[in-house]
Amino acid sequence: MLNKSFTKNPQLFEALNRDTLVKARRTGLPCFHYTEREQLGTTFGERFVNAIQEIFKKGFDHVITIGNDSPQLKTNHLSTAAVQLQQGRTVLGPTFDGGFYLMGLHRTDFDAKVFLRLPWQRFGLFNRISTLLRSNNSKVYHLPVLQDIDVEKDINCLLNFTRSISRELQRIMTAIRSKKRLPFLEGEVHYKSLTSYSLFNKGSPLSLPLTCI
């Protein structure tokens, strides 16, 4: 799981982490958790790519990456990604801002040097990764488009779809919108910390970490 650091609002940050972890663990699949202490690299792209590479080095053959900034993410999205990977497809879950909230990769999809050159944390990342995967003749399965949180207006958007997010997050985001007690970050977040999970037992047909953007 990829953690976005809401430095102006630790309560939101912690709630998003808890919410995402619960959903991941509901899959019943084993996870590896890379905290900020274990992350390697100075840029977001380096930390992201290194986390994926570490999971593959552990003997896993498939990876699912997710982030903590997409409260609409459901356990069903993860389960669907796992099934699609097992059927030989690569999986992408796009966000409205041109990034992605989930990526499911096969070992054969992954080249660390190529992934390091991708435009991490920039608009157009989803299109670049889609093009890269198609160039490798990967069959890509697209999950529904979800809203992630980068700026305060994203919270306003998400609160129009309260059925898709937990009550705890509804309460915190409503307080942020009304400026009660919970100061939100000022401007867009450019630093994202990284946490990573791996799903499926080593040696099984599917071995996935959850990391994500």
JSON list of C-alpha atoms in Angstrom, two decimals:
[
{"chain": "A", "resi": 1, "resn": "MET", "atom": "CA", "xyz": [0.00, 0.00, 0.00]},
{"chain": "A", "resi": 2, "resn": "LEU", "atom": "CA", "xyz": [1.29, 3.39, -0.93]},
{"chain": "A", "resi": 3, "resn": "ASN", "atom": "CA", "xyz": [0.77, 5.98, 1.81]},
{"chain": "A", "resi": 4, "resn": "LYS", "atom": "CA", "xyz": [0.23, 9.59, 0.91]},
{"chain": "A", "resi": 5, "resn": "SER", "atom": "CA", "xyz": [1.49, 11.82, 3.71]},
{"chain": "A", "resi": 6, "resn": "PHE", "atom": "CA", "xyz": [-1.18, 14.29, 4.80]},
{"chain": "A", "resi": 7, "resn": "THR", "atom": "CA", "xyz": [1.17, 16.29, 6.96]},
{"chain": "A", "resi": 8, "resn": "LYS", "atom": "CA", "xyz": [-1.45, 18.89, 7.83]},
{"chain": "A", "resi": 9, "resn": "ASN", "atom": "CA", "xyz": [-3.94, 16.27, 8.85]},
{"chain": "A", "resi": 10, "resn": "PRO", "atom": "CA", "xyz": [-2.55, 13.19, 10.63]},
{"chain": "A", "resi": 11, "resn": "GLN", "atom": "CA", "xyz": [-6.05, 12.11, 11.61]},
{"chain": "A", "resi": 12, "resn": "LEU", "atom": "CA", "xyz": [-7.06, 11.77, 7.98]},
{"chain": "A", "resi": 13, "resn": "PHE", "atom": "CA", "xyz": [-3.77, 10.03, 7.18]},
{"chain": "A", "resi": 14, "resn": "GLU", "atom": "CA", "xyz": [-4.24, 7.46, 9.97]},
{"chain": "A", "resi": 15, "resn": "ALA", "atom": "CA", "xyz": [-7.89, 6.85, 9.08]},
{"chain": "A", "resi": 16, "resn": "LEU", "atom": "CA", "xyz": [-7.04, 6.27, 5.42]},
{"chain": "A", "resi": 17, "resn": "ASN", "atom": "CA", "xyz": [-4.30, 3.82, 6.43]},
{"chain": "A", "resi": 18, "resn": "ARG", "atom": "CA", "xyz": [-6.61, 1.86, 8.73]},
{"chain": "A", "resi": 19, "resn": "ASP", "atom": "CA", "xyz": [-9.37, 1.77, 6.15]},
{"chain": "A", "resi": 20, "resn": "THR", "atom": "CA", "xyz": [-7.08, 0.53, 3.38]},
{"chain": "A", "resi": 21, "resn": "LEU", "atom": "CA", "xyz": [-5.42, -2.10, 5.58]},
{"chain": "A", "resi": 22, "resn": "VAL", "atom": "CA", "xyz": [-8.78, -3.52, 6.65]},
{"chain": "A", "resi": 23, "resn": "LYS", "atom": "CA", "xyz": [-9.88, -3.88, 3.04]},
{"chain": "A", "resi": 24, "resn": "ALA", "atom": "CA", "xyz": [-6.60, -5.54, 2.04]},
{"chain": "A", "resi": 25, "resn": "ARG", "atom": "CA", "xyz": [-6.70, -8.02, 4.91]},
{"chain": "A", "resi": 26, "resn": "ARG", "atom": "CA", "xyz": [-10.29, -8.97, 4.15]},
{"chain": "A", "resi": 27, "resn": "THR", "atom": "CA", "xyz": [-9.03, -10.65, 0.99]},
{"chain": "A", "resi": 28, "resn": "GLY", "atom": "CA", "xyz": [-7.61, -13.39, 3.21]},
{"chain": "A", "resi": 29, "resn": "LEU", "atom": "CA", "xyz": [-4.30, -13.12, 1.40]},
{"chain": "A", "resi": 30, "resn": "PRO", "atom": "CA", "xyz": [-0.93, -12.74, 3.20]},
{"chain": "A", "resi": 31, "resn": "CYS", "atom": "CA", "xyz": [0.61, -9.27, 3.08]},
{"chain": "A", "resi": 32, "resn": "PHE", "atom": "CA", "xyz": [4.05, -7.74, 3.49]},
{"chain": "A", "resi": 33, "resn": "HIS", "atom": "CA", "xyz": [4.05, -4.26, 4.95]},
{"chain": "A", "resi": 34, "resn": "TYR", "atom": "CA", "xyz": [6.89, -1.90, 4.07]},
{"chain": "A", "resi": 35, "resn": "THR", "atom": "CA", "xyz": [6.85, 1.09, 6.40]},
{"chain": "A", "resi": 36, "resn": "GLU", "atom": "CA", "xyz": [8.76, 4.29, 5.77]},
{"chain": "A", "resi": 37, "resn": "ARG", "atom": "CA", "xyz": [11.67, 2.83, 7.75]},
{"chain": "A", "resi": 38, "resn": "GLU", "atom": "CA", "xyz": [12.14, 0.04, 5.20]},
{"chain": "A", "resi": 39, "resn": "GLN", "atom": "CA", "xyz": [11.68, 2.13, 2.09]},
{"chain": "A", "resi": 40, "resn": "LEU", "atom": "CA", "xyz": [14.66, 2.67, -0.20]},
{"chain": "A", "resi": 41, "resn": "GLY", "atom": "CA", "xyz": [15.13, 5.66, -2.48]},
{"chain": "A", "resi": 42, "resn": "THR", "atom": "CA", "xyz": [14.99, 9.43, -2.47]},
{"chain": "A", "resi": 43, "resn": "THR", "atom": "CA", "xyz": [12.16, 9.96, -4.96]},
{"chain": "A", "resi": 44, "resn": "PHE", "atom": "CA", "xyz": [8.67, 8.55, -4.97]},
{"chain": "A", "resi": 45, "resn": "GLY", "atom": "CA", "xyz": [9.41, 6.57, -8.13]},
{"chain": "A", "resi": 46, "resn": "GLU", "atom": "CA", "xyz": [12.50, 4.99, -6.56]},
{"chain": "A", "resi": 47, "resn": "ARG", "atom": "CA", "xyz": [10.64, 4.00, -3.40]},
{"chain": "A", "resi": 48, "resn": "PHE", "atom": "CA", "xyz": [7.74, 2.58, -5.39]},
{"chain": "A", "resi": 49, "resn": "VAL", "atom": "CA", "xyz": [9.91, 0.59, -7.81]},
{"chain": "A", "resi": 50, "resn": "ASN", "atom": "CA", "xyz": [12.24, -0.69, -5.06]},
{"chain": "A", "resi": 51, "resn": "ALA", "atom": "CA", "xyz": [9.30, -1.97, -3.01]},
{"chain": "A", "resi": 52, "resn": "ILE", "atom": "CA", "xyz": [7.96, -3.94, -5.97]},
{"chain": "A", "resi": 53, "resn": "GLN", "atom": "CA", "xyz": [11.42, -5.28, -6.73]},
{"chain": "A", "resi": 54, "resn": "GLU", "atom": "CA", "xyz": [11.87, -6.46, -3.15]},
{"chain": "A", "resi": 55, "resn": "ILE", "atom": "CA", "xyz": [8.64, -8.47, -3.33]},
{"chain": "A", "resi": 56, "resn": "PHE", "atom": "CA", "xyz": [9.69, -10.16, -6.54]},
{"chain": "A", "resi": 57, "resn": "LYS", "atom": "CA", "xyz": [13.04, -11.00, -4.91]},
{"chain": "A", "resi": 58, "resn": "LYS", "atom": "CA", "xyz": [11.13, -12.82, -2.16]},
{"chain": "A", "resi": 59, "resn": "GLY", "atom": "CA", "xyz": [9.92, -15.27, -4.78]},
{"chain": "A", "resi": 60, "resn": "PHE", "atom": "CA", "xyz": [6.50, -13.87, -5.64]},
{"chain": "A", "resi": 61, "resn": "ASP", "atom": "CA", "xyz": [5.41, -13.89, -9.25]},
{"chain": "A", "resi": 62, "resn": "HIS", "atom": "CA", "xyz": [2.62, -11.31, -9.18]},
{"chain": "A", "resi": 63, "resn": "VAL", "atom": "CA", "xyz": [2.21, -7.99, -7.44]},
{"chain": "A", "resi": 64, "resn": "ILE", "atom": "CA", "xyz": [-0.80, -5.80, -6.68]},
{"chain": "A", "resi": 65, "resn": "THR", "atom": "CA", "xyz": [-0.06, -2.23, -5.68]},
{"chain": "A", "resi": 66, "resn": "ILE", "atom": "CA", "xyz": [-2.57, 0.08, -4.01]},
{"chain": "A", "resi": 67, "resn": "GLY", "atom": "CA", "xyz": [-2.55, 3.44, -2.24]},
{"chain": "A", "resi": 68, "resn": "ASN", "atom": "CA", "xyz": [-4.07, 4.86, 0.91]},
{"chain": "A", "resi": 69, "resn": "ASP", "atom": "CA", "xyz": [-5.52, 7.88, -0.88]},
{"chain": "A", "resi": 70, "resn": "SER", "atom": "CA", "xyz": [-8.47, 6.16, -2.60]},
{"chain": "A", "resi": 71, "resn": "PRO", "atom": "CA", "xyz": [-11.22, 5.72, 0.02]},
{"chain": "A", "resi": 72, "resn": "GLN", "atom": "CA", "xyz": [-13.60, 4.28, -2.60]},
{"chain": "A", "resi": 73, "resn": "LEU", "atom": "CA", "xyz": [-11.33, 1.25, -2.97]},
{"chain": "A", "resi": 74, "resn": "LYS", "atom": "CA", "xyz": [-13.16, -1.96, -2.04]},
{"chain": "A", "resi": 75, "resn": "THR", "atom": "CA", "xyz": [-11.95, -5.44, -1.13]},
{"chain": "A", "resi": 76, "resn": "ASN", "atom": "CA", "xyz": [-13.80, -6.56, -4.25]},
{"chain": "A", "resi": 77, "resn": "HIS", "atom": "CA", "xyz": [-11.44, -4.49, -6.40]},
{"chain": "A", "resi": 78, "resn": "LEU", "atom": "CA", "xyz": [-8.49, -6.39, -4.92]},
{"chain": "A", "resi": 79, "resn": "SER", "atom": "CA", "xyz": [-10.19, -9.77, -5.30]},
{"chain": "A", "resi": 80, "resn": "THR", "atom": "CA", "xyz": [-11.05, -8.99, -8.92]},
{"chain": "A", "resi": 81, "resn": "ALA", "atom": "CA", "xyz": [-7.46, -7.96, -9.59]},
{"chain": "A", "resi": 82, "resn": "ALA", "atom": "CA", "xyz": [-6.24, -11.25, -8.12]},
{"chain": "A", "resi": 83, "resn": "VAL", "atom": "CA", "xyz": [-8.57, -13.26, -10.35]},
{"chain": "A", "resi": 84, "resn": "GLN", "atom": "CA", "xyz": [-7.57, -11.33, -13.45]},
{"chain": "A", "resi": 85, "resn": "LEU", "atom": "CA", "xyz": [-3.87, -11.84, -12.70]},
{"chain": "A", "resi": 86, "resn": "GLN", "atom": "CA", "xyz": [-4.48, -15.55, -12.29]},
{"chain": "A", "resi": 87, "resn": "GLN", "atom": "CA", "xyz": [-6.08, -15.55, -15.73]},
{"chain": "A", "resi": 88, "resn": "GLY", "atom": "CA", "xyz": [-2.98, -13.95, -17.21]},
{"chain": "A", "resi": 89, "resn": "ARG", "atom": "CA", "xyz": [-4.08, -10.32, -17.42]},
{"chain": "A", "resi": 90, "resn": "THR", "atom": "CA", "xyz": [-2.36, -7.25, -16.05]},
{"chain": "A", "resi": 91, "resn": "VAL", "atom": "CA", "xyz": [-4.64, -4.95, -14.02]},
{"chain": "A", "resi": 92, "resn": "LEU", "atom": "CA", "xyz": [-4.97, -1.17, -13.77]},
{"chain": "A", "resi": 93, "resn": "GLY", "atom": "CA", "xyz": [-7.38, 0.86, -11.63]},
{"chain": "A", "resi": 94, "resn": "PRO", "atom": "CA", "xyz": [-7.38, 4.44, -12.98]},
{"chain": "A", "resi": 95, "resn": "THR", "atom": "CA", "xyz": [-8.10, 7.63, -11.05]},
{"chain": "A", "resi": 96, "resn": "PHE", "atom": "CA", "xyz": [-9.81, 10.74, -12.39]},
{"chain": "A", "resi": 97, "resn": "ASP", "atom": "CA", "xyz": [-6.58, 12.77, -12.21]},
{"chain": "A", "resi": 98, "resn": "GLY", "atom": "CA", "xyz": [-4.70, 10.58, -14.69]},
{"chain": "A", "resi": 99, "resn": "GLY", "atom": "CA", "xyz": [-2.97, 8.32, -12.18]},
{"chain": "A", "resi": 100, "resn": "PHE", "atom": "CA", "xyz": [-3.98, 4.95, -10.77]},
{"chain": "A", "resi": 101, "resn": "TYR", "atom": "CA", "xyz": [-5.09, 3.54, -7.43]},
{"chain": "A", "resi": 102, "resn": "LEU", "atom": "CA", "xyz": [-4.26, -0.10, -8.19]},
{"chain": "A", "resi": 103, "resn": "MET", "atom": "CA", "xyz": [-1.82, -1.90, -10.43]},
{"chain": "A", "resi": 104, "resn": "GLY", "atom": "CA", "xyz": [-1.53, -5.66, -10.76]},
{"chain": "A", "resi": 105, "resn": "LEU", "atom": "CA", "xyz": [1.73, -6.83, -12.37]},
{"chain": "A", "resi": 106, "resn": "HIS", "atom": "CA", "xyz": [3.25, -10.09, -13.47]},
{"chain": "A", "resi": 107, "resn": "ARG", "atom": "CA", "xyz": [6.98, -10.54, -12.99]},
{"chain": "A", "resi": 108, "resn": "THR", "atom": "CA", "xyz": [7.34, -10.45, -16.78]},
{"chain": "A", "resi": 109, "resn": "ASP", "atom": "CA", "xyz": [5.69, -6.98, -16.86]},
{"chain": "A", "resi": 110, "resn": "PHE", "atom": "CA", "xyz": [8.29, -5.46, -14.59]},
{"chain": "A", "resi": 111, "resn": "ASP", "atom": "CA", "xyz": [11.57, -3.85, -15.61]},
{"chain": "A", "resi": 112, "resn": "ALA", "atom": "CA", "xyz": [12.89, -1.64, -12.80]},
{"chain": "A", "resi": 113, "resn": "LYS", "atom": "CA", "xyz": [14.94, 0.61, -15.10]},
{"chain": "A", "resi": 114, "resn": "VAL", "atom": "CA", "xyz": [11.96, 1.25, -17.36]},
{"chain": "A", "resi": 115, "resn": "PHE", "atom": "CA", "xyz": [9.57, 1.87, -14.46]},
{"chain": "A", "resi": 116, "resn": "LEU", "atom": "CA", "xyz": [11.97, 4.37, -12.89]},
{"chain": "A", "resi": 117, "resn": "ARG", "atom": "CA", "xyz": [11.66, 6.52, -16.00]},
{"chain": "A", "resi": 118, "resn": "LEU", "atom": "CA", "xyz": [7.87, 6.80, -15.76]},
{"chain": "A", "resi": 119, "resn": "PRO", "atom": "CA", "xyz": [6.37, 10.24, -14.86]},
{"chain": "A", "resi": 120, "resn": "TRP", "atom": "CA", "xyz": [5.54, 9.43, -11.25]},
{"chain": "A", "resi": 121, "resn": "GLN", "atom": "CA", "xyz": [3.18, 11.87, -9.51]},
{"chain": "A", "resi": 122, "resn": "ARG", "atom": "CA", "xyz": [2.43, 13.63, -12.78]},
{"chain": "A", "resi": 123, "resn": "PHE", "atom": "CA", "xyz": [-0.66, 13.84, -14.94]},
{"chain": "A", "resi": 124, "resn": "GLY", "atom": "CA", "xyz": [-0.59, 11.24, -17.68]},
{"chain": "A", "resi": 125, "resn": "LEU", "atom": "CA", "xyz": [0.99, 8.47, -15.62]},
{"chain": "A", "resi": 126, "resn": "PHE", "atom": "CA", "xyz": [-1.90, 6.10, -16.32]},
{"chain": "A", "resi": 127, "resn": "ASN", "atom": "CA", "xyz": [-1.58, 6.58, -20.09]},
{"chain": "A", "resi": 128, "resn": "ARG", "atom": "CA", "xyz": [2.19, 6.07, -19.99]},
{"chain": "A", "resi": 129, "resn": "ILE", "atom": "CA", "xyz": [1.90, 2.84, -18.02]},
{"chain": "A", "resi": 130, "resn": "SER", "atom": "CA", "xyz": [-0.92, 1.61, -20.28]},
{"chain": "A", "resi": 131, "resn": "THR", "atom": "CA", "xyz": [1.24, 2.25, -23.33]},
{"chain": "A", "resi": 132, "resn": "LEU", "atom": "CA", "xyz": [4.20, 0.51, -21.72]},
{"chain": "A", "resi": 133, "resn": "LEU", "atom": "CA", "xyz": [2.17, -2.57, -20.86]},
{"chain": "A", "resi": 134, "resn": "ARG", "atom": "CA", "xyz": [0.62, -2.77, -24.33]},
{"chain": "A", "resi": 135, "resn": "SER", "atom": "CA", "xyz": [4.09, -2.57, -25.85]},
{"chain": "A", "resi": 136, "resn": "ASN", "atom": "CA", "xyz": [4.92, -5.71, -23.86]},
{"chain": "A", "resi": 137, "resn": "ASN", "atom": "CA", "xyz": [1.87, -7.44, -25.36]},
{"chain": "A", "resi": 138, "resn": "SER", "atom": "CA", "xyz": [0.17, -7.51, -21.96]},
{"chain": "A", "resi": 139, "resn": "LYS", "atom": "CA", "xyz": [-3.57, -7.98, -21.84]},
{"chain": "A", "resi": 140, "resn": "VAL", "atom": "CA", "xyz": [-4.75, -5.17, -19.55]},
{"chain": "A", "resi": 141, "resn": "TYR", "atom": "CA", "xyz": [-7.92, -5.38, -17.46]},
{"chain": "A", "resi": 142, "resn": "HIS", "atom": "CA", "xyz": [-9.32, -2.02, -16.33]},
{"chain": "A", "resi": 143, "resn": "LEU", "atom": "CA", "xyz": [-11.07, -1.64, -12.99]},
{"chain": "A", "resi": 144, "resn": "PRO", "atom": "CA", "xyz": [-13.61, 1.21, -12.46]},
{"chain": "A", "resi": 145, "resn": "VAL", "atom": "CA", "xyz": [-12.27, 4.77, -12.30]},
{"chain": "A", "resi": 146, "resn": "LEU", "atom": "CA", "xyz": [-12.11, 6.07, -8.70]},
{"chain": "A", "resi": 147, "resn": "GLN", "atom": "CA", "xyz": [-11.49, 9.41, -7.02]},
{"chain": "A", "resi": 148, "resn": "ASP", "atom": "CA", "xyz": [-8.30, 9.80, -5.01]},
{"chain": "A", "resi": 149, "resn": "ILE", "atom": "CA", "xyz": [-7.39, 12.62, -2.63]},
{"chain": "A", "resi": 150, "resn": "ASP", "atom": "CA", "xyz": [-4.82, 15.20, -3.68]},
{"chain": "A", "resi": 151, "resn": "VAL", "atom": "CA", "xyz": [-6.46, 18.52, -2.83]},
{"chain": "A", "resi": 152, "resn": "GLU", "atom": "CA", "xyz": [-9.39, 19.72, -0.76]},
{"chain": "A", "resi": 153, "resn": "LYS", "atom": "CA", "xyz": [-11.78, 19.78, -3.70]},
{"chain": "A", "resi": 154, "resn": "ASP", "atom": "CA", "xyz": [-11.31, 16.01, -4.00]},
{"chain": "A", "resi": 155, "resn": "ILE", "atom": "CA", "xyz": [-12.85, 15.66, -0.53]},
{"chain": "A", "resi": 156, "resn": "ASN", "atom": "CA", "xyz": [-15.84, 17.73, -1.63]},
{"chain": "A", "resi": 157, "resn": "CYS", "atom": "CA", "xyz": [-16.26, 15.41, -4.60]},
{"chain": "A", "resi": 158, "resn": "LEU", "atom": "CA", "xyz": [-16.03, 12.26, -2.49]},
{"chain": "A", "resi": 159, "resn": "LEU", "atom": "CA", "xyz": [-18.63, 13.53, -0.04]},
{"chain": "A", "resi": 160, "resn": "ASN", "atom": "CA", "xyz": [-21.15, 13.43, -2.87]},
{"chain": "A", "resi": 161, "resn": "PHE", "atom": "CA", "xyz": [-20.74, 9.66, -2.84]},
{"chain": "A", "resi": 162, "resn": "THR", "atom": "CA", "xyz": [-20.96, 8.84, 0.85]},
{"chain": "A", "resi": 163, "resn": "ARG", "atom": "CA", "xyz": [-22.16, 5.28, 0.27]},
{"chain": "A", "resi": 164, "resn": "SER", "atom": "CA", "xyz": [-18.78, 4.48, -1.25]},
{"chain": "A", "resi": 165, "resn": "ILE", "atom": "CA", "xyz": [-16.70, 5.49, 1.80]},
{"chain": "A", "resi": 166, "resn": "SER", "atom": "CA", "xyz": [-16.60, 4.48, 5.45]},
{"chain": "A", "resi": 167, "resn": "ARG", "atom": "CA", "xyz": [-18.45, 6.42, 8.15]},
{"chain": "A", "resi": 168, "resn": "GLU", "atom": "CA", "xyz": [-15.19, 7.29, 9.89]},
{"chain": "A", "resi": 169, "resn": "LEU", "atom": "CA", "xyz": [-13.80, 8.86, 6.74]},
{"chain": "A", "resi": 170, "resn": "GLN", "atom": "CA", "xyz": [-17.10, 10.62, 6.09]},
{"chain": "A", "resi": 171, "resn": "ARG", "atom": "CA", "xyz": [-16.91, 12.20, 9.54]},
{"chain": "A", "resi": 172, "resn": "ILE", "atom": "CA", "xyz": [-13.30, 13.34, 9.16]},
{"chain": "A", "resi": 173, "resn": "MET", "atom": "CA", "xyz": [-13.77, 14.69, 5.65]},
{"chain": "A", "resi": 174, "resn": "THR", "atom": "CA", "xyz": [-16.98, 16.48, 6.61]},
{"chain": "A", "resi": 175, "resn": "ALA", "atom": "CA", "xyz": [-15.08, 18.15, 9.45]},
{"chain": "A", "resi": 176, "resn": "ILE", "atom": "CA", "xyz": [-12.31, 19.14, 7.05]},
{"chain": "A", "resi": 177, "resn": "ARG", "atom": "CA", "xyz": [-14.81, 20.64, 4.63]},
{"chain": "A", "resi": 178, "resn": "SER", "atom": "CA", "xyz": [-16.46, 22.62, 7.39]},
{"chain": "A", "resi": 179, "resn": "LYS", "atom": "CA", "xyz": [-13.01, 23.59, 8.79]},
{"chain": "A", "resi": 180, "resn": "LYS", "atom": "CA", "xyz": [-13.77, 22.09, 12.21]},
{"chain": "A", "resi": 181, "resn": "ARG", "atom": "CA", "xyz": [-10.79, 20.99, 14.29]},
{"chain": "A", "resi": 182, "resn": "LEU", "atom": "CA", "xyz": [-9.15, 19.09, 11.44]},
{"chain": "A", "resi": 183, "resn": "PRO", "atom": "CA", "xyz": [-6.91, 21.32, 9.29]},
{"chain": "A", "resi": 184, "resn": "PHE", "atom": "CA", "xyz": [-6.42, 19.96, 5.80]},
{"chain": "A", "resi": 185, "resn": "LEU", "atom": "CA", "xyz": [-3.20, 20.08, 3.85]},
{"chain": "A", "resi": 186, "resn": "GLU", "atom": "CA", "xyz": [-2.44, 23.33, 2.07]},
{"chain": "A", "resi": 187, "resn": "GLY", "atom": "CA", "xyz": [-2.22, 22.74, -1.65]},
{"chain": "A", "resi": 188, "resn": "GLU", "atom": "CA", "xyz": [-1.41, 19.52, -3.44]},
{"chain": "A", "resi": 189, "resn": "VAL", "atom": "CA", "xyz": [0.61, 16.81, -1.75]},
{"chain": "A", "resi": 190, "resn": "HIS", "atom": "CA", "xyz": [3.91, 16.21, -3.54]},
{"chain": "A", "resi": 191, "resn": "TYR", "atom": "CA", "xyz": [5.41, 13.73, -1.08]},
{"chain": "A", "resi": 192, "resn": "LYS", "atom": "CA", "xyz": [3.94, 10.30, -0.73]},
{"chain": "A", "resi": 193, "resn": "SER", "atom": "CA", "xyz": [5.36, 7.78, 1.67]},
{"chain": "A", "resi": 194, "resn": "LEU", "atom": "CA", "xyz": [5.30, 4.18, 0.64]},
{"chain": "A", "resi": 195, "resn": "THR", "atom": "CA", "xyz": [3.96, 1.13, 2.31]},
{"chain": "A", "resi": 196, "resn": "SER", "atom": "CA", "xyz": [3.80, -2.16, 0.49]},
{"chain": "A", "resi": 197, "resn": "TYR", "atom": "CA", "xyz": [1.96, -5.40, 0.84]},
{"chain": "A", "resi": 198, "resn": "SER", "atom": "CA", "xyz": [2.30, -8.73, -0.81]},
{"chain": "A", "resi": 199, "resn": "LEU", "atom": "CA", "xyz": [-0.57, -11.10, -1.39]},
{"chain": "A", "resi": 200, "resn": "PHE", "atom": "CA", "xyz": [-0.61, -14.86, -1.90]},
{"chain": "A", "resi": 201, "resn": "ASN", "atom": "CA", "xyz": [1.75, -17.50, -0.62]},
{"chain": "A", "resi": 202, "resn": "LYS", "atom": "CA", "xyz": [5.18, -17.88, -2.14]},
{"chain": "A", "resi": 203, "resn": "GLY", "atom": "CA", "xyz": [5.14, -20.52, -4.83]},
{"chain": "A", "resi": 204, "resn": "SER", "atom": "CA", "xyz": [1.40, -20.19, -5.45]},
{"chain": "A", "resi": 205, "resn": "PRO", "atom": "CA", "xyz": [0.09, -19.17, -8.88]},
{"chain": "A", "resi": 206, "resn": "LEU", "atom": "CA", "xyz": [-0.39, -15.65, -7.55]},
{"chain": "A", "resi": 207, "resn": "SER", "atom": "CA", "xyz": [1.92, -13.68, -5.34]},
{"chain": "A", "resi": 208, "resn": "LEU", "atom": "CA", "xyz": [0.96, -10.08, -4.90]},
{"chain": "A", "resi": 209, "resn": "PRO", "atom": "CA", "xyz": [2.12, -7.04, -2.93]},
{"chain": "A", "resi": 210, "resn": "LEU", "atom": "CA", "xyz": [-0.13, -4.12, -2.40]},
{"chain": "A", "resi": 211, "resn": "THR", "atom": "CA", "xyz": [1.78, -0.86, -2.93]},
{"chain": "A", "resi": 212, "resn": "CYS", "atom": "CA", "xyz": [0.13, 1.81, -5.01]},
{"chain": "A", "resi": 213, "resn": "ILE", "atom": "CA", "xyz": [-0.29, 5.28, -6.10]}
]
